[in-house]
Each structure stands twice: as C-alpha cells, then as structure tokens.
CSV table of C-alpha atoms and ligand atoms in Angstrom, one decimal:
chain,number,residue,atom,x,y,z
A,1,MET,CA,92.8,96.1,112.2
A,2,LYS,CA,90.1,93.9,113.9
A,3,LYS,CA,86.6,95.1,113.3
A,4,ASN,CA,83.3,94.1,114.7
A,5,ILE,CA,80.8,94.9,112.0
A,6,LEU,CA,77.0,94.8,112.5
A,7,ILE,CA,75.2,94.2,109.2
A,8,THR,CA,71.5,94.6,109.5
A,9,GLY,CA,69.1,92.9,107.1
A,10,GLY,CA,71.8,90.4,106.1
A,11,ALA,CA,69.4,87.6,105.5
A,12,GLY,CA,67.7,89.6,102.8
A,13,PHE,CA,68.5,90.0,99.1
A,14,ILE,CA,71.3,92.5,98.9
A,15,GLY,CA,72.3,92.0,102.6
A,16,SER,CA,73.1,88.3,102.0
A,17,HIS,CA,75.5,89.2,99.2
A,18,VAL,CA,77.2,91.8,101.4
A,19,VAL,CA,77.5,89.4,104.3
A,20,ARG,CA,79.0,86.7,102.0
A,21,LEU,CA,81.5,89.2,100.5
A,22,PHE,CA,82.7,90.5,103.9
A,23,VAL,CA,82.8,87.0,105.6
A,24,ASN,CA,84.9,85.6,102.8
A,25,LYS,CA,87.1,88.5,102.0
A,26,TYR,CA,87.9,89.7,105.6
A,27,PRO,CA,88.7,86.7,107.9
A,28,ASN,CA,89.9,89.2,110.4
A,29,TYR,CA,86.7,91.0,110.8
A,30,ASN,CA,83.8,89.7,112.9
A,31,ILE,CA,80.5,89.9,110.9
A,32,PHE,CA,77.3,90.1,113.0
A,33,ASN,CA,74.2,89.7,110.9
A,34,LEU,CA,71.2,91.1,112.7
A,35,ASP,CA,67.9,90.3,111.0
A,36,LYS,CA,64.3,89.9,112.1
A,37,LEU,CA,63.6,87.3,109.4
A,38,THR,CA,60.5,89.0,108.1
A,39,TYR,CA,58.9,87.4,105.0
A,40,ALA,CA,61.8,88.8,103.0
A,41,GLY,CA,64.6,87.3,105.2
A,42,ASN,CA,65.8,83.9,104.5
A,43,LEU,CA,68.7,82.1,106.2
A,44,LEU,CA,68.8,79.7,103.2
A,45,ASN,CA,70.6,82.7,101.4
A,46,LEU,CA,73.6,82.1,103.6
A,47,THR,CA,74.0,78.3,104.0
A,48,ASP,CA,77.5,78.4,102.5
A,49,ILE,CA,79.0,80.7,105.1
A,50,LYS,CA,76.8,79.9,108.1
A,51,ASN,CA,79.6,78.0,110.0
A,52,SER,CA,82.4,80.5,109.2
A,53,SER,CA,84.3,81.3,112.4
A,54,ASN,CA,84.0,85.1,111.7
A,55,TYR,CA,80.3,85.0,111.2
A,56,LYS,CA,77.3,85.1,113.7
A,57,PHE,CA,73.7,85.4,113.0
A,58,ILE,CA,71.5,87.3,115.5
A,59,LYS,CA,67.7,87.2,115.2
A,60,GLY,CA,66.0,90.4,116.3
A,61,ASP,CA,64.3,93.7,115.4
A,62,ILE,CA,66.1,97.0,114.8
A,63,CYS,CA,63.2,98.8,116.4
A,64,ASP,CA,63.8,97.1,119.8
A,65,GLU,CA,66.1,99.5,121.6
A,66,ASN,CA,67.0,97.2,124.6
A,67,PHE,CA,67.8,94.4,122.1
A,68,VAL,CA,70.0,96.6,119.9
A,69,ASP,CA,71.8,98.0,123.0
A,70,LYS,CA,72.6,94.5,124.1
A,71,VAL,CA,74.0,93.6,120.8
A,72,PHE,CA,76.3,96.6,120.7
A,73,ASN,CA,77.4,95.9,124.3
A,74,SER,CA,78.0,92.2,123.9
A,75,TYR,CA,79.8,92.3,120.7
A,76,GLU,CA,81.6,95.7,121.0
A,77,ILE,CA,80.2,96.8,117.6
A,78,ASP,CA,82.4,99.4,116.1
A,79,SER,CA,80.7,99.8,112.6
A,80,VAL,CA,77.3,99.3,111.1
A,81,ILE,CA,76.3,98.6,107.6
A,82,HIS,CA,72.5,99.2,107.7
A,83,LEU,CA,70.4,97.4,105.1
A,84,ALA,CA,67.4,96.2,107.1
A,85,ALA,CA,64.3,97.8,105.7
A,86,GLU,CA,60.9,97.2,104.3
A,87,SER,CA,61.8,97.4,100.6
A,88,HIS,CA,58.9,96.8,98.3
A,89,VAL,CA,57.0,99.8,96.9
A,90,ASP,CA,53.7,97.9,96.3
A,91,ARG,CA,53.7,96.7,100.0
A,92,SER,CA,54.3,100.2,101.1
A,93,ILE,CA,51.1,101.2,99.3
A,94,LEU,CA,49.2,98.4,100.9
A,95,ASN,CA,50.6,99.0,104.4
A,96,PRO,CA,52.6,102.3,104.9
A,97,MET,CA,52.9,101.9,108.8
A,98,GLU,CA,55.3,99.0,108.6
A,99,PHE,CA,57.7,101.1,106.5
A,100,ILE,CA,57.6,104.0,109.0
A,101,ASN,CA,58.4,101.6,111.8
A,102,THR,CA,61.3,99.7,110.3
A,103,ASN,CA,62.7,102.3,107.9
A,104,ILE,CA,62.5,105.4,110.2
A,105,ILE,CA,62.1,104.2,113.8
A,106,GLY,CA,64.5,101.3,113.2
A,107,THR,CA,67.1,103.5,111.7
A,108,VAL,CA,66.9,106.1,114.5
A,109,THR,CA,67.0,103.4,117.1
A,110,LEU,CA,70.3,102.2,115.6
A,111,LEU,CA,71.7,105.7,115.4
A,112,ASN,CA,70.8,106.3,119.1
A,113,ILE,CA,72.6,103.2,120.2
A,114,ALA,CA,75.6,103.9,118.0
A,115,LYS,CA,75.8,107.4,119.5
A,116,LYS,CA,75.7,105.9,123.0
A,117,TYR,CA,78.5,103.5,122.5
A,118,TRP,CA,80.8,105.4,120.1
A,119,THR,CA,82.1,108.0,122.5
A,120,ASN,CA,85.3,109.1,120.8
A,121,ASN,CA,84.2,108.0,117.3
A,122,GLN,CA,87.6,106.6,116.5
A,123,ASN,CA,87.4,103.9,113.9
A,124,ASN,CA,83.6,104.0,113.9
A,125,LEU,CA,81.3,104.2,111.0
A,126,PHE,CA,77.5,104.2,110.5
A,127,TYR,CA,77.0,103.2,106.8
A,128,HIS,CA,73.4,103.7,105.7
A,129,ILE,CA,72.3,101.9,102.6
A,130,SER,CA,69.6,103.9,100.6
A,131,THR,CA,68.0,104.1,97.3
A,132,ASP,CA,67.7,106.3,94.2
A,133,GLU,CA,63.9,106.5,94.9
A,134,VAL,CA,64.5,109.3,97.4
A,135,TYR,CA,65.1,111.6,94.5
A,136,GLY,CA,61.6,111.0,93.0
A,137,SER,CA,60.7,110.5,89.4
A,138,LEU,CA,62.5,111.8,86.3
A,139,GLU,CA,59.8,112.9,83.8
A,140,ASN,CA,62.2,113.3,80.8
A,141,GLN,CA,64.8,111.1,79.1
A,142,ILE,CA,67.8,113.3,79.6
A,143,ASP,CA,68.3,114.1,83.3
A,144,PHE,CA,70.1,112.0,85.8
A,145,PHE,CA,70.1,111.8,89.6
A,146,THR,CA,73.3,113.2,91.1
A,147,GLU,CA,74.3,113.4,94.8
A,148,ASN,CA,73.0,117.1,94.7
A,149,THR,CA,69.5,116.3,93.3
A,150,SER,CA,66.8,117.5,95.8
A,151,TYR,CA,64.9,114.8,97.6
A,152,ASP,CA,61.4,114.4,96.2
A,153,PRO,CA,60.2,110.9,97.3
A,154,LYS,CA,56.7,109.9,95.9
A,155,SER,CA,55.8,106.5,97.6
A,156,PRO,CA,55.4,105.6,101.2
A,157,TYR,CA,58.5,103.4,100.8
A,158,SER,CA,60.7,106.2,99.3
A,159,ALA,CA,59.3,108.8,101.8
A,160,ALA,CA,60.4,106.5,104.7
A,161,LYS,CA,63.8,105.9,103.2
A,162,ALA,CA,64.2,109.6,102.5
A,163,SER,CA,63.4,110.3,106.1
A,164,SER,CA,65.9,107.8,107.4
A,165,ASP,CA,68.6,109.5,105.2
A,166,HIS,CA,67.8,112.8,106.7
A,167,PHE,CA,68.1,111.4,110.2
A,168,VAL,CA,71.5,109.8,109.4
A,169,ARG,CA,72.8,113.2,108.1
A,170,ALA,CA,71.3,115.0,111.1
A,171,TYR,CA,73.2,112.7,113.5
A,172,LYS,CA,76.5,113.6,111.7
A,173,ASN,CA,75.7,117.3,111.8
A,174,THR,CA,74.3,117.4,115.4
A,175,PHE,CA,76.3,114.7,117.2
A,176,ASN,CA,79.3,114.3,114.9
A,177,LEU,CA,78.5,110.6,114.3
A,178,PRO,CA,80.7,109.3,111.5
A,179,ILE,CA,78.4,108.3,108.7
A,180,VAL,CA,78.3,107.6,105.0
A,181,ILE,CA,75.3,107.0,102.7
A,182,SER,CA,74.9,105.4,99.3
A,183,ASN,CA,71.8,105.6,97.1
A,184,CYS,CA,71.6,102.8,94.6
A,185,SER,CA,69.5,102.0,91.6
A,186,ASN,CA,67.4,98.7,91.0
A,187,ASN,CA,69.4,95.6,91.9
A,188,TYR,CA,68.8,92.2,90.3
A,189,GLY,CA,70.3,88.8,90.8
A,190,PRO,CA,70.1,85.6,92.9
A,191,ASN,CA,68.2,85.4,96.1
A,192,GLN,CA,65.8,88.4,95.3
A,193,PHE,CA,62.3,87.9,96.8
A,194,PRO,CA,59.9,87.1,93.9
A,195,GLU,CA,57.7,90.1,94.6
A,196,LYS,CA,60.1,92.3,92.6
A,197,LEU,CA,59.7,92.5,88.8
A,198,ILE,CA,62.5,90.3,87.6
A,199,PRO,CA,62.2,87.2,89.9
A,200,LEU,CA,58.4,87.5,89.8
A,201,ALA,CA,58.5,87.4,86.0
A,202,ILE,CA,61.0,84.4,86.1
A,203,ASN,CA,58.8,82.4,88.4
A,204,ASN,CA,55.6,83.2,86.4
A,205,ILE,CA,57.3,82.3,83.1
A,206,LYS,CA,58.6,79.1,84.6
A,207,ASN,CA,55.0,78.2,85.7
A,208,GLN,CA,53.4,79.5,82.5
A,209,LYS,CA,51.4,82.1,84.5
A,210,PRO,CA,50.6,85.7,83.3
A,211,ILE,CA,53.4,88.3,83.7
A,212,PRO,CA,51.8,91.3,85.1
A,213,ILE,CA,53.1,94.6,83.6
A,214,TYR,CA,51.9,97.7,85.2
A,215,GLY,CA,50.4,100.4,82.9
A,216,LYS,CA,51.9,100.2,79.4
A,217,GLY,CA,55.3,99.0,80.6
A,218,GLU,CA,56.9,102.3,79.7
A,219,ASN,CA,58.5,103.0,83.1
A,220,ILE,CA,62.3,103.0,83.1
A,221,ARG,CA,64.7,101.6,85.7
A,222,ASP,CA,68.5,101.5,85.8
A,223,TRP,CA,69.5,97.9,86.6
A,224,LEU,CA,72.6,96.8,88.6
A,225,TYR,CA,73.8,93.2,89.3
A,226,VAL,CA,73.7,92.7,93.0
A,227,GLU,CA,77.3,91.6,93.4
A,228,ASP,CA,78.4,94.8,91.7
A,229,HIS,CA,76.4,96.6,94.4
A,230,ALA,CA,78.0,94.6,97.2
A,231,LYS,CA,81.5,95.4,95.8
A,232,ALA,CA,80.5,99.2,95.8
A,233,ILE,CA,79.5,98.7,99.4
A,234,ASP,CA,82.8,97.2,100.3
A,235,ILE,CA,84.7,100.1,98.6
A,236,ILE,CA,82.6,102.8,100.2
A,237,PHE,CA,82.8,101.2,103.7
A,238,HIS,CA,86.6,101.2,103.5
A,239,TYR,CA,87.4,104.4,101.4
A,240,GLY,CA,84.2,106.5,101.5
A,241,LYS,CA,84.6,109.9,103.1
A,242,ASN,CA,83.0,110.7,106.4
A,243,GLY,CA,79.7,112.5,105.8
A,244,GLU,CA,79.6,111.9,102.1
A,245,THR,CA,76.9,110.4,99.9
A,246,TYR,CA,77.7,108.2,96.9
A,247,ASN,CA,75.2,107.4,94.1
A,248,ILE,CA,75.5,103.8,92.7
A,249,GLY,CA,74.0,102.8,89.4
A,250,GLY,CA,74.3,100.4,86.5
A,251,SER,CA,74.2,102.9,83.6
A,252,ASN,CA,71.8,100.4,82.3
A,253,GLU,CA,68.4,101.8,81.6
A,254,TRP,CA,65.5,99.6,80.4
A,255,LYS,CA,61.9,100.2,79.8
A,256,ASN,CA,60.0,97.5,81.8
A,257,ILE,CA,58.4,96.0,78.6
A,258,ASP,CA,61.8,95.7,76.8
A,259,LEU,CA,63.4,94.1,79.8
A,260,ILE,CA,60.6,91.5,80.0
A,261,TYR,CA,60.8,90.8,76.2
A,262,LEU,CA,64.6,90.1,76.7
A,263,LEU,CA,63.9,87.9,79.8
A,264,CYS,CA,61.3,85.9,77.8
A,265,LYS,CA,63.8,85.4,75.1
A,266,ILE,CA,66.4,84.1,77.5
A,267,MET,CA,63.9,81.7,79.3
A,268,ASP,CA,62.5,80.4,75.9
A,269,LYS,CA,66.1,79.2,75.3
A,270,LYS,CA,66.7,77.8,78.7
A,271,LEU,CA,63.4,76.0,78.9
A,272,ASN,CA,63.6,74.7,75.3
A,273,ARG,CA,60.4,76.6,74.4
A,274,PRO,CA,59.7,77.9,70.8
A,275,GLU,CA,60.9,81.4,70.3
A,276,TYR,CA,58.4,84.1,71.4
A,277,GLU,CA,56.4,81.5,73.4
A,278,SER,CA,56.9,83.0,76.9
A,279,ALA,CA,56.2,86.6,75.6
A,280,LYS,CA,52.6,85.4,75.1
A,281,LEU,CA,52.3,85.4,78.9
A,282,ILE,CA,52.7,89.2,79.0
A,283,SER,CA,49.6,90.8,80.6
A,284,PHE,CA,49.1,94.5,81.0
A,285,VAL,CA,47.5,95.2,84.4
A,286,LYS,CA,46.3,98.2,86.4
A,287,ASP,CA,49.2,100.7,87.0
A,288,ARG,CA,50.9,101.0,90.4
A,289,ALA,CA,49.5,104.1,92.2
A,290,GLY,CA,51.8,107.1,91.8
A,291,HIS,CA,54.2,105.0,89.6
A,292,ASP,CA,57.5,106.8,89.2
A,293,LEU,CA,58.3,107.1,85.5
A,294,ARG,CA,62.1,106.9,85.3
A,295,TYR,CA,65.1,106.5,87.6
A,296,ALA,CA,68.6,107.1,86.3
A,297,ILE,CA,71.7,107.4,88.3
A,298,ASP,CA,74.8,109.5,87.5
A,299,SER,CA,77.5,107.4,89.3
A,300,SER,CA,80.5,109.5,88.1
A,301,LYS,CA,81.4,110.5,91.8
A,302,ILE,CA,82.0,106.9,93.0
A,303,GLN,CA,83.6,106.0,89.6
A,304,ASN,CA,86.0,109.0,89.8
A,305,HIS,CA,86.7,109.2,93.5
A,306,LEU,CA,86.6,105.5,94.5
A,307,ASN,CA,87.4,103.8,91.2
A,308,TRP,CA,84.3,101.6,91.2
A,309,LYS,CA,82.3,100.7,88.1
A,310,PRO,CA,79.8,98.0,87.3
A,311,GLU,CA,81.4,94.8,86.0
A,312,MET,CA,78.5,92.6,85.0
A,313,THR,CA,76.8,93.1,81.6
A,314,PHE,CA,73.0,93.0,81.6
A,315,GLU,CA,72.5,90.0,79.3
A,316,LYS,CA,75.1,87.9,81.3
A,317,GLY,CA,73.7,89.0,84.6
A,318,LEU,CA,70.1,88.2,83.6
A,319,GLU,CA,71.3,84.8,82.3
A,320,LYS,CA,73.0,84.0,85.6
A,321,THR,CA,69.9,85.1,87.5
A,322,VAL,CA,67.6,82.9,85.4
A,323,ASP,CA,70.0,79.9,85.8
A,324,TRP,CA,70.1,80.5,89.6
A,325,TYR,CA,66.3,80.5,89.9
A,326,LEU,CA,65.9,77.5,87.7
A,327,SER,CA,68.4,75.5,89.7
A,328,ASN,CA,67.2,76.5,93.2
A,329,GLU,CA,63.7,75.1,93.3
A,330,GLU,CA,63.9,74.5,97.0
A,331,TRP,CA,64.6,78.1,97.7
A,332,LEU,CA,61.9,79.3,95.4
A,333,ASN,CA,59.2,76.9,96.6
A,334,ASN,CA,60.1,77.8,100.3
A,335,THR,CA,59.8,81.5,99.4
A,336,ILE,CA,56.5,81.4,97.5
A,337,SER,CA,54.6,79.2,99.9
A,338,GLY,CA,52.6,80.7,102.8
A,339,GLU,CA,52.6,84.5,103.1
A,340,TYR,CA,53.5,85.1,99.4
A,341,LYS,CA,50.3,83.5,98.2
A,342,ASN,CA,48.2,85.9,100.3
A,343,TYR,CA,50.2,88.9,99.1
A,344,TYR,CA,50.0,87.8,95.5
A,345,LYS,CA,46.2,87.4,95.6
A,346,LYS,CA,45.7,90.8,97.3
A,347,GLN,CA,48.2,92.6,94.8
A,348,TYR,CA,47.2,90.9,91.5
A,349,GLU,CA,43.8,89.1,91.8
A,350,ASN,CA,41.6,91.9,93.0
B,401,NAD,P1,64.9,92.7,101.3
B,401,NAD,O1,63.5,93.1,101.5
B,401,NAD,O2,65.3,91.6,100.4
B,401,NAD,O3,65.6,92.5,102.7
B,401,NAD,C1,65.4,93.2,103.8
B,401,NAD,C2,65.9,92.4,105.1
B,401,NAD,O4,65.7,93.2,106.2
B,401,NAD,C3,65.2,91.1,105.2
B,401,NAD,O5,66.2,90.1,105.5
B,401,NAD,C4,64.3,91.3,106.5
B,401,NAD,O6,64.2,90.2,107.3
B,401,NAD,C5,65.2,92.4,107.2
B,401,NAD,N1,64.4,93.2,108.1
B,401,NAD,C6,63.2,93.8,107.8
B,401,NAD,N2,62.7,94.5,108.9
B,401,NAD,C7,63.6,94.3,109.9
B,401,NAD,C8,63.7,94.7,111.3
B,401,NAD,N3,62.7,95.5,111.8
B,401,NAD,N4,64.7,94.4,112.0
B,401,NAD,C9,65.7,93.6,111.5
B,401,NAD,N5,65.7,93.1,110.2
B,401,NAD,C10,64.6,93.5,109.4
B,401,NAD,O7,65.6,94.1,100.8
B,401,NAD,P2,66.8,94.4,99.8
B,401,NAD,O8,66.2,94.5,98.5
B,401,NAD,O9,67.9,93.4,100.0
B,401,NAD,O10,67.3,95.8,100.2
B,401,NAD,C11,68.2,96.0,101.2
B,401,NAD,C12,68.4,97.5,101.4
B,401,NAD,O11,68.9,98.1,100.3
B,401,NAD,C13,67.2,98.3,101.9
B,401,NAD,O12,67.5,99.2,102.8
B,401,NAD,C14,66.7,98.9,100.5
B,401,NAD,O13,66.0,100.1,100.8
B,401,NAD,C15,68.0,99.2,99.9
B,401,NAD,N6,68.0,99.2,98.4
B,401,NAD,C16,67.5,98.2,97.7
B,401,NAD,C17,67.5,98.1,96.3
B,401,NAD,C18,66.9,97.0,95.5
B,401,NAD,O14,66.9,97.1,94.3
B,401,NAD,N7,66.5,95.9,96.1
B,401,NAD,C19,68.1,99.2,95.6
B,401,NAD,C20,68.7,100.2,96.4
B,401,NAD,C21,68.6,100.3,97.7
B,402,DAU,O1,65.4,102.0,92.6
B,402,DAU,C1,65.7,101.2,93.7
B,402,DAU,C2,64.5,100.5,94.2
B,402,DAU,O2,64.2,99.4,93.2
B,402,DAU,C3,64.7,99.9,95.6
B,402,DAU,O3,64.9,100.9,96.5
B,402,DAU,C4,63.5,99.1,96.0
B,402,DAU,O4,63.7,98.4,97.2
B,402,DAU,C5,63.3,98.0,94.9
B,402,DAU,O5,62.1,97.3,95.3
B,402,DAU,C6,63.2,98.6,93.5
B,402,DAU,O6,62.0,99.4,93.4
B,402,DAU,P1,61.0,99.3,92.1
B,402,DAU,O7,59.7,99.7,92.4
B,402,DAU,O8,61.7,100.0,90.9
B,402,DAU,O9,61.2,97.7,91.8
B,402,DAU,P2,60.1,96.6,91.3
B,402,DAU,O10,60.8,95.4,91.0
B,402,DAU,O11,59.0,96.5,92.3
B,402,DAU,O12,59.5,97.2,90.0
B,402,DAU,C7,60.3,97.5,88.9
B,402,DAU,C8,59.5,98.1,87.8
B,402,DAU,O13,58.5,97.0,87.3
B,402,DAU,C9,58.6,99.3,88.3
B,402,DAU,O14,58.5,100.2,87.2
B,402,DAU,C10,57.2,98.6,88.5
B,402,DAU,C11,57.2,97.5,87.5
B,402,DAU,N1,56.4,96.3,87.9
B,402,DAU,C12,56.7,95.7,89.1
B,402,DAU,C13,56.0,94.6,89.5
B,402,DAU,C14,56.4,93.9,90.8
B,402,DAU,C15,55.5,95.7,87.0
B,402,DAU,O15,55.2,96.2,85.9
B,402,DAU,N2,54.9,94.6,87.4
B,402,DAU,C16,55.0,94.0,88.6
B,402,DAU,O16,54.4,93.0,88.9
C-alpha cells in the first residue's frame, strides 16, 4: 500500500536515522521530512539519501498552522511520525518558553491539521515519539518505568513532552484520531548534537578539554543505540495497536561516571594515548538543577507483543559512535561553530 508519511524533525539526531531507514526500506512510501532546521537540525545528516526518488525535504515550523495545513493538503499526508522537538534538558532550564512552543503548541498544531484532513481515519496514524523522562526520576535502584507508571515530569523539557503526550491521548479519546506513542530511554550514536553527554565528551576528549560531569556523576541512564530505536519505531509504526503506548529501552543502565571512564578507555586506544590519559580530563562541575537521579525502562511490552529487542551491545555501539565522530570532522566542525560556542559558554563557563 502506498503511504505518504510526514516525518517531523527528520534532520535531527534520531529523526535522520528514522528517515534513512524508511527511505531505504520502503521504496513504495513517500517520505516527507518536515524540519525547521534549528541549531539541532542538520541536512548533512541525510546527504546519502537526499536524492532518493521517494524522499522530499520541506523546511518549516510545526507551530505554523497555515504551513502545516498546506503540507497535508499538497502531499496528501496519511501518517505522521512526530519527532520534532526541543530536546535538551539543560536548554529547557535556560529557556523554557521555546520548549512550550515547539513541544506543546507544535504538537497540538499537527494534531489539529491531522484531525482536519483525516476524516474517516482509514489507514491513518499519528505516531508521537516521546521520552522516558515523562515518568520522572527513580529514587531507588530496583524500580522500572512501565507503560502504567504515573507521569511525574520534573524538568521544563519533560513537562512539555508530558503535556504533548496528554494531548495526543486526548485527541484519540475525544476525536477518535488513530494514535500510538512510544517513550524511549537515552539514545546514543552517530549524528547526535554535541550538547548531549556522549558526543560532548567525545569532542572534549578529542580536543583535550575538560569533561564536565554534573554533581558526582552518580546519575543513571539507560542507553540505547539510535539504530535500535529507529528499528523499534518502524515496528511500532507498522504493528503497534491504535491508542497504545510502548516503552523502549536498552536494558543498559550506566552511572554517568562509569560510562565516561569506559569512553575514555575506548578513546585512549583510538587516539593512541597512554592508558588512563583521557580520564585525567574528568572535571566535576555544578549539578544540573533538579537533576533526575535514575531512568530505567521496562521494555517487556514491546519485546513480548511486537518482538523487538535491542541488538547493539554498548561497547560495540560506543566504539562505532567514537569512530563516526573521529572520521566526520566536517560534520563536527560545522556543528560546533557559531551558536554552539555561545551555548557552551553560558552553560559551562559561568
Ligand atoms: P534533536 O534535537 O537532535 O532534533 C530535533 C529536530 O527537530 C531538529 O532537526 C530540529 O531542527 C527539529 N525542530 C525543532 N523545532 C522544530 C519546529 N518548531 N518545527 C520543525 N522542526 C523542528 O532531537 P532528538 O534527540 O533526535 O530527539 C527527537 C525526538 O525524540 C524528540 O521528540 C525527543 O523528545 C525524543 N527522544 C529523544 C531521546 C534522546 O535520547 N535523544 C530519547 C527519547 C525520546
Ligand atoms: O531519557 C531520554 C532523554 O535523554 C531524552 O528525552 C532527551 O532528549 C535526551 O537529551 C536525554 O536526556 P538526558 O538529560 O538524560 O541526556 P544528557 O545527554 O543531557 O545527559 C545525560 C546524563 O549526563 C545526565 O545525567 C546529565 C549528565 N551530564 C550531561 C551533560 C550534557 C553531565 O554530567 N554533564 C554534561 O555536560
């Protein structure tokens, strides 16, 4: 069946992996990548598929109702995979309003236009990509987030994402819009903007700059390789049940400090530095305000119902990620010039 799929935020980190997977795997689908190209969006992420006959890039803002309406009308959009968002917690602490605009208003704008065009809801789907951060912070080492865990967001970023999740479910309940939501743990891999822990540390280690670790580095995250997330999105898009939520996680919990030691070890080898050399760059800095202690996902629902599981091991995934950053200098230099410098100064040098 022919599909006209609108992928929002497809020039970003996860979005670009999802776009690539769909463009290559489904030649019969038309993939429309709608992206505003904020500081986090980068068309260099998609140079390999940019001329594919089933792919089109559309620059624009999901908050602009007239523009989104025209896109649905012109390309007869029948499904949405919605990734566009402001995604960095530290930036949400510096400037919450941007997060309310894009993550809440932008999502509701898309929902309204989908509702307008999808009159009989046959073969339509609004797939909303969300985060495990909506569940809040686990304060012990034994609990996991399940799909039934109550929402308890604690940062402006996660509060805005939680709000968008609620709107998506409300449109299902009130207007019968076909929807599905997934909440995923921390992604890592090629193309991630170097404001996030792993690529920031890789860039700093490469340049012999301090690696800033918030607080004591005791916070725990559950890491998933980005291509494993993209594969889960593919499966949920095709086989997920209307109205359902699926948690996606790596079953791969790491304390930040332990992760950074492992990364330093890998990079010492790659850069032919003496063992333990890069670890000397570790620098404990002021903690993130309201820093969530631990995230951990119970992904048994997607594993049991949809037969997905993570494929990449963490050591191999980290090594592939380091290799990618070390061999993509142009991408990295392009990304860390300009706006990034101002952000870095504000965040780390005050
Ligand atoms: P990212 O910041 O790398 O990319 C976001 C993309 O959205 C960029 O290309 C940007 O240009 C685009 N965008 C931002 N505002 C827009 C607007 N108003 N209109 C159109 N496009 C806009 O983000 P990411 O890390 O790839 O995350 C993608 C999605 O996945 C987000 O919804 C995020 O909440 C969710 N998520 C991320 C992670 C993670 O670990 N990165 C984990 C779980 C869920
Ligand atoms: O859990 C999913 C979420 O993961 C996504 O929804 C977000 O979009 C994504 O940014 C990510 O959020 P985190 O806040 O967990 O990721 P980040 O890479 O910013 O930080 C990971 C951990 O490392 C966190 O405990 C904070 C810490 N950290 C981060 C930075 C940038 C540091 O210690 N130093 C740093 O400089």
